[in-house]
Amino acid sequence: MAGMATACLLFCGSAVQAQSSITGVYPNGANMFQPSSTLSFTASSPAGVTNVTVQLTVTSLYSGQSFLKNLASGNGLTITGPNTGLSVSATLSSNTLYSAVIQVKDANGSVASQTVKFDTITPSYTWEAEDYNYGGGLFIDNPQTNAYAGLVANAGDAQNSNGGASYRPINPGLSTEGIGSPETSYKRVQYLTGQQDYDVGFTDGGDYGNYTRHYPAGVYNLFVRAAGGNGAHTESADITVVGGSAVISSPGAGASPYKFGVKGLGWQTYDFMPVTDSAGDLVRITFDGNPATLQVLQNQASDNMNFFMLMPTNVVIPSTVTLTNVSPDGSALYNPAGTFSFGAYSPAAPVDANNILVQVTATNLWLQGSVTSLSASSGLTVTGPSTNLSVSFPTTSNTIYTVFIQITDANGTPISSTVSFDTIVLPPVTPTANANYTFEAEDFDWGSGQYFDNPQTNAYNGFDGTAEIDFHATQHGGDYNRVGLTTESLNEKQRPQYNGTGKQDYDVGFNDGGNWGNYTRHYPAGTYNIWVRGSNGTGNTSADSGSISIVTSGVGTGSQTLSQLGKFSIPAIAWSTYGWYPIKDPVGNLAQFTGGSLQTLRMTIDGGNCNENFFLLTPANPDVVLQPYVDGFTPDSLALFQPSNTLTFVAHSQPGTATSNIGLNLNGVNVTGMTFSGTANSRNVSYPVQLNTYYTAIVTVTDTHGTATITNSFGTFISTNYQWECEDYNYGGGNFIDNPQLDGYSGFGSVSNIDNVQLDFNPNKPTQYRADNAPGAAPGTTTGDVNGELPRANFTSGGGTGIDYEIGYFNGWVNYTRHYPAGTYYVMGRFAEGNNPTEDTLSLVTGDVTTTNQTATLLGTFPIRALGWSTWGWSQLTDSNGKPMKVTLDGSATTLRLGSSPIVGHDEANAGFLMLAATTPSPKLTVTVSGGSIHISFPTQTGYSYQVQYKNSLADASWTSLGGAVSGNGAVQTVDDPTTIGSRFYRVQIQ
């Protein structure tokens, strides 16, 4: 056909590579109790699956003992079908808890992995902890899901001292509450269809509950699904028979009390806890099928109880294996690299070498690590007879090891042990360039910058530091006989300088945030990473336990400047358990320090109360690539009021970077005109900002190693800005107290629908500051979450006398009548939110504030981030477009209204205080001529500076400053220029 044209569309691009996948896993952990004799799944890939492995963590319900099984094709896994879609299975044991890590790899190298947690438990019988007797010994027989809801217990059914009533009334009933995460994702079948699962909580010693049932006839072991949040307990509660013919007995020599404990891993982290006798053996409970009553009596308490479970009796067979000759055994630091070895002695039940599993976690001092599973066929050297095997594998230097050993005897019973040690090269006695080097945390400077050079074991004993020059501390003294940071004796792992020398090892402890100490030395030449040997027994892990800085000037004086190298985090384990923890920069690089001269390092305690034993400098790896990062922000958001005309920060780059590779976005605008100094590796950056403004600064730094992005939100607010407390809303029907009013509303009640409207009628909300005349009709007032707020001068947190409160459980509105200062302002608020992002509103009340017939005009909205109930942040009043809203006040008595949760379904927030931040309108210039001078006049505001500038011609390239900057004082100010200059154009810059 003539004249026809053909158009072709060509798609260019890389082919999408086939991916491995794992499907159809069962048991899948979607609910509790999935009895199955087989784990099965499908491993698929269009490219063909080449390898399938499963690592099982197997935990016996009866013994609580865990062991590992590494499964592969021909070693525990049955695999059938084509390699594009393999059917995989493994044998499971009954009444066992599992965690399965499944990994599938295909011919293209694509790896799919999935972790599944499940159990194969088949309970003989269960009953709920919240379903204790009611009405004086009455009970509901089985099944009974949620059947006891609302039923009232009599004295003799239960006894309780405190808590909530989510499921049943308390006093005397036990406290009940809905279970939380992670248990909510591991439900039993009866709770998958909308029923709520509850537990018994808020337990105290002496609380009890009676449980009457037709328990099934037979002999059973008894378990409790329980959690605890106040540490481990061995006797949380005791269980006895108080009615019927049931009998609890011990299988061996043990006796009562028949008890269960908790692991203490968290209030909603539950485990199956066995009921045991005094010898620790599982008790046996016998029922004859007639009604019986069990009583659960709290002893050590501090437990949440979900349900009770009867199981067929089982005998736990102890292992016959003894672990011998472990070397290194973890008792000493600085173990020479070479070999880790141990023995497996089992004359009664020989050990097959293939039943020895070793899992090695190794991390070198450059944070390069691996986790490796070793066996007799892969990585382990196993020699000797099966009754007394010797096992070993090689180690490398400057590495921190954790070795998990599991040995299973001929009876199929495993033992396990974990050993932690290091192979860090022992620092030489004489400090040597580019070699390991240590200094003690207790050996901070003394006598205003004086020091002892190396070596110096116990050399500082009795030499006092000078406060605010050598150290800052809230406590002093200690076992090391020094004034300064608090020191204490310790029994750490062995180091040569303390073994048989009569020297005592010490640490620095009892640390509070803000404590610091200086360490002046001739540090050896070279570039080093820094590690701290520390411990933490607080129960809380802080991402910022402390930091290490270089003192750049002022050593020996009260005026010192710092350059921070990085921070360290010491996890919560125990005060007596010390570990190695690195100093890292803001993006996770190992911080680097260059020695070779007399220098002073400073340790500062930031967010974590932790103990420090000593510090290790270890040569940095020149081949490690460091990502760029940013630090040194001022303002840094660590204080409420940081008035500044300039934002500064430091951009770090290992290979160096051009100034054009440093970007700054302020409040959504990419800025230009930054000022730079320093070197290509460490550039100091500054940019002008305005006072009384809230900023979000996003900084990007790019070099050949990558791009770093960091966000810093801060306010340049002035502490003298007008502020009022959210808890100081009107009282008594429109009454108010004018300023100042520090804690002036204490005890005052409000009138509903006049002073406030409250929609959250929670009867448990606190009323520490304001009275709640009509119960539930006012917000809660407390110091609780506000204890996490940054300090203000008027309050005890800032050295003042007032107590800082907040309002919470706040759903509705509150009125604030004041003679607010005249002017145009941005409005800022301090809020905390622990659930989801939300918002509060601000309105102008236009009706009579002493009546219920009030009208109000919406001014704007405070967007509130969800940072945590004790993590407070600024929020700026914005308009409907999200832009900052300006509010103009005339100085007369005005009522502003704060509204909470204005949108149905949005969360309540805690509110701290509100503040007026003066805006910076362009001043109107007035020019007059008299006496041979040109007078340039303009209005000013306190807290701002004003710089008059001129051009002789608008075509001139830049403006020239006329005189110096003028400080605002709320009045009209004047700058003069002689009339002899001819014509000029003038402007005023506000900072």
Tab-separated table of C-alpha atoms in Angstrom, residues 510-851:
chain	number	residue	atom	x	y	z
A	510	PHE	CA	27.805	8.945	89.323
A	511	ASN	CA	27.764	11.066	86.190
A	512	ASP	CA	25.067	13.624	85.506
A	513	GLY	CA	24.413	15.385	82.223
A	514	GLY	CA	26.853	18.254	81.764
A	515	ASN	CA	29.711	16.725	83.765
A	516	TRP	CA	33.064	16.940	81.995
A	517	GLY	CA	36.773	16.347	82.485
A	518	ASN	CA	39.911	17.488	80.602
A	519	TYR	CA	42.786	15.145	79.686
A	520	THR	CA	46.037	16.840	78.726
A	521	ARG	CA	48.859	14.633	77.342
A	522	HIS	CA	51.597	14.405	74.784
A	523	TYR	CA	49.478	12.113	72.665
A	524	PRO	CA	51.513	9.872	70.296
A	525	ALA	CA	51.847	10.881	66.651
A	526	GLY	CA	49.390	9.443	64.175
A	527	THR	CA	45.732	9.507	63.237
A	528	TYR	CA	43.526	7.571	65.636
A	529	ASN	CA	40.018	6.385	66.312
A	530	ILE	CA	38.851	6.580	69.934
A	531	TRP	CA	37.020	3.940	71.973
A	532	VAL	CA	35.669	4.181	75.506
A	533	ARG	CA	35.527	1.268	77.918
A	534	GLY	CA	32.264	1.846	79.764
A	535	SER	CA	29.181	0.458	81.493
A	536	ASN	CA	25.564	1.482	82.071
A	537	GLY	CA	23.206	0.098	84.691
A	538	THR	CA	20.426	2.655	84.483
A	539	GLY	CA	18.094	0.498	82.407
A	540	ASN	CA	17.972	3.200	79.726
A	541	THR	CA	20.125	3.398	76.602
A	542	SER	CA	20.898	6.877	75.280
A	543	ALA	CA	22.051	7.451	71.709
A	544	ASP	CA	24.164	10.270	73.158
A	545	SER	CA	25.731	9.025	76.394
A	546	GLY	CA	28.647	11.402	76.048
A	547	SER	CA	31.051	13.137	73.680
A	548	ILE	CA	34.760	13.698	73.115
A	549	SER	CA	36.085	17.123	72.069
A	550	ILE	CA	39.436	18.831	71.544
A	551	VAL	CA	39.972	21.877	73.753
A	552	THR	CA	41.131	24.366	71.133
A	553	SER	CA	42.017	27.252	73.473
A	554	GLY	CA	41.991	28.361	77.089
A	555	VAL	CA	43.418	25.222	78.753
A	556	GLY	CA	44.088	26.071	82.395
A	557	THR	CA	41.609	28.957	82.383
A	558	GLY	CA	37.903	29.357	82.973
A	559	SER	CA	37.299	30.318	79.341
A	560	GLN	CA	37.853	27.353	77.012
A	561	THR	CA	36.732	26.660	73.462
A	562	LEU	CA	35.980	23.227	72.046
A	563	SER	CA	35.763	21.359	68.776
A	564	GLN	CA	33.731	18.192	69.135
A	565	LEU	CA	35.163	15.010	67.614
A	566	GLY	CA	32.148	12.781	68.154
A	567	LYS	CA	29.797	11.034	70.546
A	568	PHE	CA	29.528	7.639	72.186
A	569	SER	CA	26.562	5.514	73.257
A	570	ILE	CA	26.792	2.971	76.080
A	571	PRO	CA	23.836	0.559	76.127
A	572	ALA	CA	21.995	-0.383	79.305
A	573	ILE	CA	23.445	-3.714	80.458
A	574	ALA	CA	24.790	-3.495	84.045
A	575	TRP	CA	27.104	-1.284	86.101
A	576	SER	CA	29.585	-4.123	86.488
A	577	THR	CA	29.596	-5.196	82.829
A	578	TYR	CA	31.996	-3.116	80.735
A	579	GLY	CA	32.239	-3.072	76.961
A	580	TRP	CA	34.022	-1.336	74.088
A	581	TYR	CA	32.115	1.595	72.544
A	582	PRO	CA	33.393	3.797	69.680
A	583	ILE	CA	33.340	7.576	69.303
A	584	LYS	CA	31.360	8.405	66.155
A	585	ASP	CA	30.727	11.582	64.203
A	586	PRO	CA	27.155	12.693	63.310
A	587	VAL	CA	26.817	10.338	60.320
A	588	GLY	CA	28.289	7.267	62.010
A	589	ASN	CA	31.916	7.503	60.868
A	590	LEU	CA	34.539	6.566	63.445
A	591	ALA	CA	35.747	9.936	64.713
A	592	GLN	CA	39.386	10.713	63.946
A	593	PHE	CA	41.936	12.417	66.197
A	594	THR	CA	45.445	13.441	65.132
A	595	GLY	CA	48.100	13.277	67.856
A	596	GLY	CA	51.785	14.114	67.954
A	597	SER	CA	51.789	17.127	70.293
A	598	LEU	CA	50.632	18.366	73.689
A	599	GLN	CA	46.839	18.414	73.410
A	600	THR	CA	43.784	18.384	75.657
A	601	LEU	CA	40.812	16.118	75.067
A	602	ARG	CA	37.563	16.618	76.950
A	603	MET	CA	34.978	13.975	77.844
A	604	THR	CA	31.490	15.386	78.386
A	605	ILE	CA	28.525	13.468	79.759
A	606	ASP	CA	25.528	14.347	77.609
A	607	GLY	CA	22.317	12.345	77.785
A	608	GLY	CA	23.351	9.181	79.593
A	609	ASN	CA	24.351	8.349	83.162
A	610	CYS	CA	27.198	5.927	82.495
A	611	ASN	CA	30.564	4.866	83.912
A	612	GLU	CA	33.855	5.276	82.012
A	613	ASN	CA	36.929	3.205	82.849
A	614	PHE	CA	39.488	4.260	80.219
A	615	PHE	CA	39.908	5.440	76.638
A	616	LEU	CA	41.713	3.665	73.799
A	617	LEU	CA	43.348	5.355	70.821
A	618	THR	CA	43.816	2.896	67.985
A	619	PRO	CA	45.361	3.725	64.575
A	620	ALA	CA	42.746	4.711	62.008
A	621	ASN	CA	42.497	2.695	58.822
A	622	PRO	CA	43.563	4.983	55.942
A	623	ASP	CA	41.533	2.866	53.524
A	624	VAL	CA	38.243	3.477	55.337
A	625	VAL	CA	36.077	5.917	53.395
A	626	LEU	CA	34.504	8.592	55.594
A	627	GLN	CA	31.215	10.162	54.613
A	628	PRO	CA	30.926	13.963	54.829
A	629	TYR	CA	29.101	15.370	57.849
A	630	VAL	CA	27.985	18.595	59.484
A	631	ASP	CA	28.270	19.684	63.116
A	632	GLY	CA	28.982	22.761	65.228
A	633	PHE	CA	25.547	24.351	64.734
A	634	THR	CA	24.851	27.668	66.443
A	635	PRO	CA	22.074	28.144	67.322
A	636	ASP	CA	21.778	24.429	68.074
A	637	SER	CA	18.219	24.102	69.503
A	638	LEU	CA	19.593	22.986	72.885
A	639	ALA	CA	18.072	26.005	74.614
A	640	LEU	CA	14.690	27.701	74.353
A	641	PHE	CA	16.094	31.172	73.782
A	642	GLN	CA	19.083	31.509	71.456
A	643	PRO	CA	18.914	35.038	70.038
A	644	SER	CA	21.346	35.336	67.164
A	645	ASN	CA	21.790	37.238	63.929
A	646	THR	CA	23.913	34.473	62.413
A	647	LEU	CA	23.587	30.759	61.741
A	648	THR	CA	26.924	28.945	61.746
A	649	PHE	CA	28.007	25.343	61.203
A	650	VAL	CA	31.037	23.290	60.147
A	651	ALA	CA	31.037	21.083	57.021
A	652	HIS	CA	33.542	18.196	57.228
A	653	SER	CA	34.911	16.277	54.251
A	654	GLN	CA	37.697	13.692	54.279
A	655	PRO	CA	38.774	14.272	50.634
A	656	GLY	CA	37.798	17.963	50.793
A	657	THR	CA	34.944	19.721	49.045
A	658	ALA	CA	34.335	23.004	47.245
A	659	THR	CA	32.110	25.683	48.757
A	660	SER	CA	29.758	25.202	45.815
A	661	ASN	CA	29.049	21.693	47.144
A	662	ILE	CA	27.609	23.052	50.396
A	663	GLY	CA	23.906	23.915	50.312
A	664	LEU	CA	21.639	25.587	52.864
A	665	ASN	CA	17.856	25.574	52.780
A	666	LEU	CA	16.161	27.858	55.309
A	667	ASN	CA	12.425	27.421	55.823
A	668	GLY	CA	12.025	25.937	52.380
A	669	VAL	CA	14.205	28.428	50.492
A	670	ASN	CA	17.626	27.570	49.036
A	671	VAL	CA	19.806	30.491	50.060
A	672	THR	CA	22.894	32.062	48.498
A	673	GLY	CA	25.508	34.369	49.969
A	674	MET	CA	26.942	32.073	52.662
A	675	THR	CA	30.307	33.090	54.134
A	676	PHE	CA	33.094	30.483	54.259
A	677	SER	CA	36.373	30.100	56.109
A	678	GLY	CA	38.660	27.224	57.105
A	679	THR	CA	39.924	24.470	54.814
A	680	ALA	CA	38.389	22.211	52.190
A	681	ASN	CA	38.323	19.438	54.843
A	682	SER	CA	36.661	21.564	57.515
A	683	ARG	CA	34.734	24.592	56.254
A	684	ASN	CA	33.222	27.064	58.684
A	685	VAL	CA	29.964	28.394	57.243
A	686	SER	CA	27.826	31.339	58.350
A	687	TYR	CA	24.654	32.970	57.110
A	688	PRO	CA	22.599	35.902	58.498
A	689	VAL	CA	19.273	35.121	60.206
A	690	GLN	CA	16.686	37.290	61.938
A	691	LEU	CA	15.868	37.501	65.610
A	692	ASN	CA	12.590	36.137	66.996
A	693	THR	CA	12.223	33.667	64.160
A	694	TYR	CA	11.812	29.900	64.042
A	695	TYR	CA	13.947	28.184	61.407
A	696	THR	CA	14.354	24.760	59.902
A	697	ALA	CA	17.805	24.607	58.328
A	698	ILE	CA	18.630	21.728	55.957
A	699	VAL	CA	22.329	21.506	55.121
A	700	THR	CA	23.746	19.282	52.366
A	701	VAL	CA	27.438	18.556	51.836
A	702	THR	CA	28.661	16.592	48.822
A	703	ASP	CA	32.116	15.226	48.117
A	704	THR	CA	33.547	12.282	46.207
A	705	HIS	CA	32.494	9.947	49.045
A	706	GLY	CA	28.828	10.872	49.012
A	707	THR	CA	26.277	13.393	50.258
A	708	ALA	CA	25.341	14.170	53.848
A	709	THR	CA	22.100	15.895	54.789
A	710	ILE	CA	21.359	17.196	58.269
A	711	THR	CA	18.400	19.133	59.606
A	712	ASN	CA	18.630	21.635	62.459
A	713	SER	CA	15.471	23.292	63.778
A	714	PHE	CA	16.034	26.241	66.094
A	715	GLY	CA	14.578	29.517	67.281
A	716	THR	CA	16.354	32.859	67.614
A	717	PHE	CA	13.854	33.972	70.239
A	718	ILE	CA	14.549	36.559	72.926
A	719	SER	CA	13.928	35.457	76.509
A	720	THR	CA	12.117	38.742	77.281
A	721	ASN	CA	9.380	37.985	74.735
A	722	TYR	CA	5.912	38.065	76.271
A	723	GLN	CA	4.946	34.555	77.450
A	724	TRP	CA	1.968	33.038	79.213
A	725	GLU	CA	1.456	29.568	80.624
A	726	CYS	CA	-1.082	27.244	79.015
A	727	GLU	CA	-2.288	26.177	82.459
A	728	ASP	CA	-3.085	29.822	83.398
A	729	TYR	CA	-6.447	30.016	81.641
A	730	ASN	CA	-9.322	32.109	83.025
A	731	TYR	CA	-10.984	31.170	86.288
A	732	GLY	CA	-14.247	31.716	88.131
A	733	GLY	CA	-16.239	32.750	85.070
A	734	GLY	CA	-14.000	35.071	83.043
A	735	ASN	CA	-11.633	36.285	85.774
A	736	PHE	CA	-7.942	36.654	85.047
A	737	ILE	CA	-4.687	37.757	86.650
A	738	ASP	CA	-2.582	40.205	84.691
A	739	ASN	CA	1.164	40.023	84.389
A	740	PRO	CA	3.412	38.894	85.952
A	741	GLN	CA	1.626	35.775	87.170
A	742	LEU	CA	4.165	33.057	87.991
A	743	ASP	CA	2.087	30.128	89.307
A	744	GLY	CA	-0.571	32.710	90.166
A	745	TYR	CA	-3.521	30.506	89.121
A	746	SER	CA	-2.634	27.679	91.517
A	747	GLY	CA	-5.749	25.997	92.883
A	748	PHE	CA	-8.178	28.173	90.909
A	749	GLY	CA	-11.143	26.391	89.378
A	750	SER	CA	-12.772	27.238	86.069
A	751	VAL	CA	-16.382	27.542	84.949
A	752	SER	CA	-17.305	25.157	82.169
A	753	ASN	CA	-18.473	26.787	78.907
A	754	ILE	CA	-17.159	30.175	80.092
A	755	ASP	CA	-13.487	29.693	80.951
A	756	ASN	CA	-13.081	26.431	79.106
A	757	VAL	CA	-14.796	23.528	77.412
A	758	GLN	CA	-13.468	20.035	78.121
A	759	LEU	CA	-14.459	16.986	76.069
A	760	ASP	CA	-12.056	14.446	77.602
A	761	PHE	CA	-13.674	13.355	80.866
A	762	ASN	CA	-10.937	10.889	81.877
A	763	PRO	CA	-11.383	10.539	85.663
A	764	ASN	CA	-7.684	9.714	86.156
A	765	LYS	CA	-6.263	12.939	84.732
A	766	PRO	CA	-3.987	14.809	87.165
A	767	THR	CA	-4.925	18.111	88.831
A	768	GLN	CA	-1.630	19.109	90.422
A	769	TYR	CA	-2.029	22.844	89.690
A	770	ARG	CA	-5.613	23.758	88.815
A	771	ALA	CA	-8.746	22.651	90.622
A	772	ASP	CA	-11.347	20.661	88.707
A	773	ASN	CA	-14.577	22.008	90.234
A	774	ALA	CA	-16.837	19.859	88.076
A	775	PRO	CA	-14.936	16.532	87.985
A	776	GLY	CA	-13.617	15.854	84.515
A	777	ALA	CA	-14.624	19.257	83.148
A	778	ALA	CA	-11.147	20.818	83.024
A	779	PRO	CA	-7.856	19.770	81.396
A	780	GLY	CA	-5.322	17.923	83.487
A	781	THR	CA	-2.451	19.958	84.929
A	782	THR	CA	0.807	18.279	85.895
A	783	THR	CA	4.576	18.585	86.045
A	784	GLY	CA	4.882	15.076	84.599
A	785	ASP	CA	5.861	15.344	80.952
A	786	VAL	CA	7.076	18.942	81.247
A	787	ASN	CA	10.057	17.597	83.219
A	788	GLY	CA	11.559	16.849	79.810
A	789	GLU	CA	11.292	20.494	78.758
A	790	LEU	CA	14.268	22.831	78.316
A	791	PRO	CA	14.758	25.245	81.245
A	792	ARG	CA	13.365	28.765	81.587
A	793	ALA	CA	14.761	31.260	84.083
A	794	ASN	CA	11.573	31.721	86.150
A	795	PHE	CA	11.237	28.027	86.900
A	796	THR	CA	13.218	25.668	89.098
A	797	SER	CA	14.670	23.974	86.011
A	798	GLY	CA	16.335	27.285	85.176
A	799	GLY	CA	17.253	28.353	88.713
A	800	GLY	CA	13.999	30.193	89.475
A	801	THR	CA	11.371	29.578	92.125
A	802	GLY	CA	8.311	28.693	90.041
A	803	ILE	CA	7.142	25.191	89.159
A	804	ASP	CA	6.611	24.537	85.463
A	805	TYR	CA	3.297	22.828	84.654
A	806	GLU	CA	1.533	21.693	81.492
A	807	ILE	CA	-2.013	20.971	80.478
A	808	GLY	CA	-2.813	17.503	79.190
A	809	TYR	CA	-5.851	15.316	78.585
A	810	PHE	CA	-6.827	18.489	76.725
A	811	ASN	CA	-9.727	18.208	74.306
A	812	GLY	CA	-11.783	21.369	73.929
A	813	TRP	CA	-10.704	24.957	74.525
A	814	VAL	CA	-9.384	27.351	77.186
A	815	ASN	CA	-9.543	31.179	77.323
A	816	TYR	CA	-6.674	33.522	78.185
A	817	THR	CA	-7.572	37.133	78.992
A	818	ARG	CA	-4.632	39.542	79.327
A	819	HIS	CA	-3.457	43.025	78.577
A	820	TYR	CA	-1.163	41.718	75.864
A	821	PRO	CA	1.490	44.222	74.740
A	822	ALA	CA	0.565	46.280	71.692
A	823	GLY	CA	2.254	45.310	68.449
A	824	THR	CA	2.308	42.833	65.604
A	825	TYR	CA	3.539	39.375	66.488
A	826	TYR	CA	4.126	35.831	65.402
A	827	VAL	CA	2.662	33.419	67.988
A	828	MET	CA	4.751	30.431	69.094
A	829	GLY	CA	3.736	27.526	71.307
A	830	ARG	CA	5.517	24.692	73.076
A	831	PHE	CA	3.782	21.358	72.649
A	832	ALA	CA	4.456	17.638	73.154
A	833	GLU	CA	2.672	14.810	71.351
A	834	GLY	CA	3.269	11.099	71.858
A	835	ASN	CA	0.879	9.453	69.388
A	836	ASN	CA	0.411	11.016	65.957
A	837	PRO	CA	0.985	14.444	64.391
A	838	THR	CA	-1.890	16.753	65.337
A	839	GLU	CA	-2.728	20.448	65.706
A	840	ASP	CA	-4.176	23.028	68.098
A	841	THR	CA	-5.844	26.310	67.123
A	842	LEU	CA	-5.753	29.918	68.320
A	843	SER	CA	-8.822	32.150	68.124
A	844	LEU	CA	-9.784	35.682	69.134
A	845	VAL	CA	-12.828	35.711	71.445
A	846	THR	CA	-15.163	38.474	70.315
A	847	GLY	CA	-18.091	37.961	72.685
A	848	ASP	CA	-18.504	38.586	76.419
A	849	VAL	CA	-16.002	36.255	78.097
A	850	THR	CA	-18.010	36.150	81.340
A	851	THR	CA	-20.994	34.444	79.725
